[in-house]
Amino acid sequence: MNPGIKHDLSKVVPFFRFRGIMKGAEPWGSGHINDTYRLHIEQGGRDMYYILQRINDKVFPDVPKMMDNIRRVTTHIREKLAEIPGSNFSRESLSIIYTLDDKPFYLDVYGNFWRAYVFVEHAQTYDFVSSPDQAYQAAKAFGRFQSMLRDLPGGPLYEVIPDFHNTPRRFEKFQAALAADKLGRAASAQAEIEFAMARQDSTSVVVDKLASGELPTRVTHNDTKINNVMLNDADGHGICVIDLDTVMPGSVLYDFGDEVRTTTASAAEDERDLSKVKFRLDLFSELVRGYMESAGDFLTPEEVRLLPFSGRLITFEIGLRFLTDYLEGDTYFKTHREGHNLDRCRTQFEMVRQMEEQAEAMEAIVAKYRK
Ligand code: ADP
Ligand code: GN1
Ligand code: MG
């Protein structure tokens, strides 16, 4: 068995409708939450690949309800794509592989939740972008995804993680972790703690406006980092938005903001050498262009006005979550080295600092695309 595989997958695979023989599996991707494997199945002499995931049920408290959200969203996207000539559902949306008893997940005897998706072939995810076209394509795909879900039938989706993007609540959790400082790590993060403290006032802008109705609540993805969209090998198009675990009611600003956070950085999220971490205005410009092309028609003037601010807000929020997890002992995000969460926090805060410096230039770019 591949040493990176933590589970006996041969005991899981027979419960899904794969219709073939399992040939092998390998750990896949660089997500921070679920255990993801690429599965190789031979079907009638053909090599087929699937994604098999052990869902992190510490993070997602009600997996059946979460999977029902994903079922509703992917079914709706399938119906939308069916109206578009030439579209290919199994490459342009996640497709759930159901279990033998027709469920979108399998619960094993140890209490692990499993699910499977069709593997999107001839496309890749990237941990950071290397060209303006990738920024444009990724943003266009996320805007299109939001647009397709505007008329999702069946009432509001289940709120998978309550207060997921409630930045003031995230700040309170950070303060509680700091007060407890249970591992004595605060001393090693003084600069980051001060940076966070100085920005508490700006955390409530979006949640306040959602509460007052100045901003609409929509169906949003809520985890739009660059490695959650697949770019097509042949033409670079953003072909498929993946990682639908957090699709629920929210603000488009947190989605656009997370694209800014992960798509405008010249380095990986956990880069240790901060001199390599540069906010790139050219990438921001292409991101705005791509997003406005697919979402510009339905965004309200207030949503558009806050697009530049949303990048700073969520980059701060995610930096704060990495810092909180560092203080709490690395219990939430997967870490692969000592101080990993603190390194991630530092890159986020460095990006916030540079976005603050570039605020006017970012406003000017958005103004150019405003209708
Ligand atoms: P996590 O929640 O841990 O981030 P993801 O669902 O994003 O897990 O999956 C992790 C990685 O696996 C993705 O970044 C992507 O590279 C790959 N992946 C996930 N789903 C698919 C799919 N259907 N086809 C191809 N690759 C996928
Ligand atoms: C997690 O699942 P993944 O790795 O795509 C996290 C996001 C963070 C991101 C930071 C459910 O995303 O909220 O922004 O890490 N997902 C969850 O990289 O907490
Ligand atoms: Mg992911």
JSON list of C-alpha atoms in Angstrom, two decimals, residues 239-329:
[
{"chain": "A", "resi": 239, "resn": "ILE", "atom": "CA", "xyz": [-13.71, 24.35, -16.43]},
{"chain": "A", "resi": 240, "resn": "CYS", "atom": "CA", "xyz": [-14.94, 23.08, -13.08]},
{"chain": "A", "resi": 241, "resn": "VAL", "atom": "CA", "xyz": [-15.47, 24.58, -9.64]},
{"chain": "A", "resi": 242, "resn": "ILE", "atom": "CA", "xyz": [-14.78, 21.89, -7.03]},
{"chain": "A", "resi": 243, "resn": "ASP", "atom": "CA", "xyz": [-14.74, 21.49, -3.22]},
{"chain": "A", "resi": 244, "resn": "LEU", "atom": "CA", "xyz": [-18.43, 22.24, -2.71]},
{"chain": "A", "resi": 245, "resn": "ASP", "atom": "CA", "xyz": [-18.42, 21.42, 1.01]},
{"chain": "A", "resi": 246, "resn": "THR", "atom": "CA", "xyz": [-19.09, 24.99, 2.09]},
{"chain": "A", "resi": 247, "resn": "VAL", "atom": "CA", "xyz": [-21.68, 25.97, -0.52]},
{"chain": "A", "resi": 248, "resn": "MET", "atom": "CA", "xyz": [-24.38, 27.71, 1.53]},
{"chain": "A", "resi": 249, "resn": "PRO", "atom": "CA", "xyz": [-26.01, 31.11, 1.99]},
{"chain": "A", "resi": 250, "resn": "GLY", "atom": "CA", "xyz": [-23.41, 33.90, 2.07]},
{"chain": "A", "resi": 251, "resn": "SER", "atom": "CA", "xyz": [-22.02, 37.01, 0.42]},
{"chain": "A", "resi": 252, "resn": "VAL", "atom": "CA", "xyz": [-20.36, 37.08, -2.98]},
{"chain": "A", "resi": 253, "resn": "LEU", "atom": "CA", "xyz": [-17.82, 39.39, -1.35]},
{"chain": "A", "resi": 254, "resn": "TYR", "atom": "CA", "xyz": [-16.29, 36.56, 0.65]},
{"chain": "A", "resi": 255, "resn": "ASP", "atom": "CA", "xyz": [-16.03, 34.52, -2.56]},
{"chain": "A", "resi": 256, "resn": "PHE", "atom": "CA", "xyz": [-14.47, 37.28, -4.60]},
{"chain": "A", "resi": 257, "resn": "GLY", "atom": "CA", "xyz": [-12.25, 38.20, -1.63]},
{"chain": "A", "resi": 258, "resn": "ASP", "atom": "CA", "xyz": [-10.87, 34.68, -1.35]},
{"chain": "A", "resi": 259, "resn": "GLU", "atom": "CA", "xyz": [-10.06, 34.72, -5.04]},
{"chain": "A", "resi": 260, "resn": "VAL", "atom": "CA", "xyz": [-8.12, 37.93, -4.47]},
{"chain": "A", "resi": 261, "resn": "ARG", "atom": "CA", "xyz": [-6.31, 36.37, -1.49]},
{"chain": "A", "resi": 262, "resn": "THR", "atom": "CA", "xyz": [-5.13, 33.29, -3.36]},
{"chain": "A", "resi": 263, "resn": "THR", "atom": "CA", "xyz": [-4.91, 34.46, -6.95]},
{"chain": "A", "resi": 264, "resn": "THR", "atom": "CA", "xyz": [-3.05, 37.78, -6.67]},
{"chain": "A", "resi": 265, "resn": "ALA", "atom": "CA", "xyz": [-0.16, 36.41, -4.56]},
{"chain": "A", "resi": 266, "resn": "SER", "atom": "CA", "xyz": [3.13, 35.71, -6.27]},
{"chain": "A", "resi": 267, "resn": "ALA", "atom": "CA", "xyz": [3.90, 32.85, -3.87]},
{"chain": "A", "resi": 268, "resn": "ALA", "atom": "CA", "xyz": [2.28, 29.90, -2.10]},
{"chain": "A", "resi": 269, "resn": "GLU", "atom": "CA", "xyz": [0.01, 30.40, 0.90]},
{"chain": "A", "resi": 270, "resn": "ASP", "atom": "CA", "xyz": [2.70, 29.05, 3.24]},
{"chain": "A", "resi": 271, "resn": "GLU", "atom": "CA", "xyz": [5.79, 30.69, 1.68]},
{"chain": "A", "resi": 272, "resn": "ARG", "atom": "CA", "xyz": [8.35, 31.35, 4.44]},
{"chain": "A", "resi": 273, "resn": "ASP", "atom": "CA", "xyz": [10.40, 33.92, 2.56]},
{"chain": "A", "resi": 274, "resn": "LEU", "atom": "CA", "xyz": [8.15, 36.99, 2.79]},
{"chain": "A", "resi": 275, "resn": "SER", "atom": "CA", "xyz": [10.28, 38.85, 0.24]},
{"chain": "A", "resi": 276, "resn": "LYS", "atom": "CA", "xyz": [8.74, 36.50, -2.36]},
{"chain": "A", "resi": 277, "resn": "VAL", "atom": "CA", "xyz": [5.17, 37.36, -1.30]},
{"chain": "A", "resi": 278, "resn": "LYS", "atom": "CA", "xyz": [4.01, 40.13, -3.61]},
{"chain": "A", "resi": 279, "resn": "PHE", "atom": "CA", "xyz": [0.48, 41.32, -4.20]},
{"chain": "A", "resi": 280, "resn": "ARG", "atom": "CA", "xyz": [0.25, 41.59, -8.01]},
{"chain": "A", "resi": 281, "resn": "LEU", "atom": "CA", "xyz": [-1.96, 44.35, -9.31]},
{"chain": "A", "resi": 282, "resn": "ASP", "atom": "CA", "xyz": [-1.81, 42.94, -12.86]},
{"chain": "A", "resi": 283, "resn": "LEU", "atom": "CA", "xyz": [-3.35, 39.69, -11.59]},
{"chain": "A", "resi": 284, "resn": "PHE", "atom": "CA", "xyz": [-5.97, 41.64, -9.62]},
{"chain": "A", "resi": 285, "resn": "SER", "atom": "CA", "xyz": [-6.93, 43.49, -12.76]},
{"chain": "A", "resi": 286, "resn": "GLU", "atom": "CA", "xyz": [-7.47, 40.26, -14.72]},
{"chain": "A", "resi": 287, "resn": "LEU", "atom": "CA", "xyz": [-9.37, 38.78, -11.78]},
{"chain": "A", "resi": 288, "resn": "VAL", "atom": "CA", "xyz": [-11.78, 41.72, -11.77]},
{"chain": "A", "resi": 289, "resn": "ARG", "atom": "CA", "xyz": [-12.17, 41.52, -15.54]},
{"chain": "A", "resi": 290, "resn": "GLY", "atom": "CA", "xyz": [-12.99, 37.78, -15.45]},
{"chain": "A", "resi": 291, "resn": "TYR", "atom": "CA", "xyz": [-15.34, 38.10, -12.50]},
{"chain": "A", "resi": 292, "resn": "MET", "atom": "CA", "xyz": [-17.22, 41.10, -13.92]},
{"chain": "A", "resi": 293, "resn": "GLU", "atom": "CA", "xyz": [-17.64, 39.29, -17.23]},
{"chain": "A", "resi": 294, "resn": "SER", "atom": "CA", "xyz": [-19.57, 36.44, -15.61]},
{"chain": "A", "resi": 295, "resn": "ALA", "atom": "CA", "xyz": [-21.07, 38.13, -12.52]},
{"chain": "A", "resi": 296, "resn": "GLY", "atom": "CA", "xyz": [-21.24, 41.82, -13.46]},
{"chain": "A", "resi": 297, "resn": "ASP", "atom": "CA", "xyz": [-24.84, 41.52, -14.65]},
{"chain": "A", "resi": 298, "resn": "PHE", "atom": "CA", "xyz": [-26.30, 40.55, -11.30]},
{"chain": "A", "resi": 299, "resn": "LEU", "atom": "CA", "xyz": [-24.04, 42.26, -8.74]},
{"chain": "A", "resi": 300, "resn": "THR", "atom": "CA", "xyz": [-25.54, 45.24, -6.89]},
{"chain": "A", "resi": 301, "resn": "PRO", "atom": "CA", "xyz": [-23.66, 48.58, -6.89]},
{"chain": "A", "resi": 302, "resn": "GLU", "atom": "CA", "xyz": [-22.79, 48.06, -3.21]},
{"chain": "A", "resi": 303, "resn": "GLU", "atom": "CA", "xyz": [-21.33, 44.61, -3.91]},
{"chain": "A", "resi": 304, "resn": "VAL", "atom": "CA", "xyz": [-19.20, 46.07, -6.70]},
{"chain": "A", "resi": 305, "resn": "ARG", "atom": "CA", "xyz": [-18.11, 49.00, -4.51]},
{"chain": "A", "resi": 306, "resn": "LEU", "atom": "CA", "xyz": [-16.83, 46.60, -1.84]},
{"chain": "A", "resi": 307, "resn": "LEU", "atom": "CA", "xyz": [-14.91, 44.25, -4.17]},
{"chain": "A", "resi": 308, "resn": "PRO", "atom": "CA", "xyz": [-11.47, 45.77, -3.43]},
{"chain": "A", "resi": 309, "resn": "PHE", "atom": "CA", "xyz": [-12.12, 45.83, 0.31]},
{"chain": "A", "resi": 310, "resn": "SER", "atom": "CA", "xyz": [-13.30, 42.18, 0.27]},
{"chain": "A", "resi": 311, "resn": "GLY", "atom": "CA", "xyz": [-9.78, 41.02, -0.66]},
{"chain": "A", "resi": 312, "resn": "ARG", "atom": "CA", "xyz": [-8.28, 42.63, 2.45]},
{"chain": "A", "resi": 313, "resn": "LEU", "atom": "CA", "xyz": [-11.13, 41.45, 4.65]},
{"chain": "A", "resi": 314, "resn": "ILE", "atom": "CA", "xyz": [-10.94, 37.76, 3.89]},
{"chain": "A", "resi": 315, "resn": "THR", "atom": "CA", "xyz": [-7.16, 37.68, 3.68]},
{"chain": "A", "resi": 316, "resn": "PHE", "atom": "CA", "xyz": [-7.21, 39.11, 7.21]},
{"chain": "A", "resi": 317, "resn": "GLU", "atom": "CA", "xyz": [-9.89, 36.61, 8.28]},
{"chain": "A", "resi": 318, "resn": "ILE", "atom": "CA", "xyz": [-7.97, 33.58, 6.97]},
{"chain": "A", "resi": 319, "resn": "GLY", "atom": "CA", "xyz": [-4.71, 34.91, 8.46]},
{"chain": "A", "resi": 320, "resn": "LEU", "atom": "CA", "xyz": [-6.53, 35.22, 11.77]},
{"chain": "A", "resi": 321, "resn": "ARG", "atom": "CA", "xyz": [-7.83, 31.63, 11.49]},
{"chain": "A", "resi": 322, "resn": "PHE", "atom": "CA", "xyz": [-4.29, 30.33, 10.84]},
{"chain": "A", "resi": 323, "resn": "LEU", "atom": "CA", "xyz": [-3.04, 32.33, 13.85]},
{"chain": "A", "resi": 324, "resn": "THR", "atom": "CA", "xyz": [-5.88, 31.03, 16.04]},
{"chain": "A", "resi": 325, "resn": "ASP", "atom": "CA", "xyz": [-5.13, 27.45, 15.01]},
{"chain": "A", "resi": 326, "resn": "TYR", "atom": "CA", "xyz": [-1.43, 28.00, 15.76]},
{"chain": "A", "resi": 327, "resn": "LEU", "atom": "CA", "xyz": [-2.31, 29.26, 19.25]},
{"chain": "A", "resi": 328, "resn": "GLU", "atom": "CA", "xyz": [-4.72, 26.37, 19.81]},
{"chain": "A", "resi": 329, "resn": "GLY", "atom": "CA", "xyz": [-2.17, 23.71, 18.81]}
]
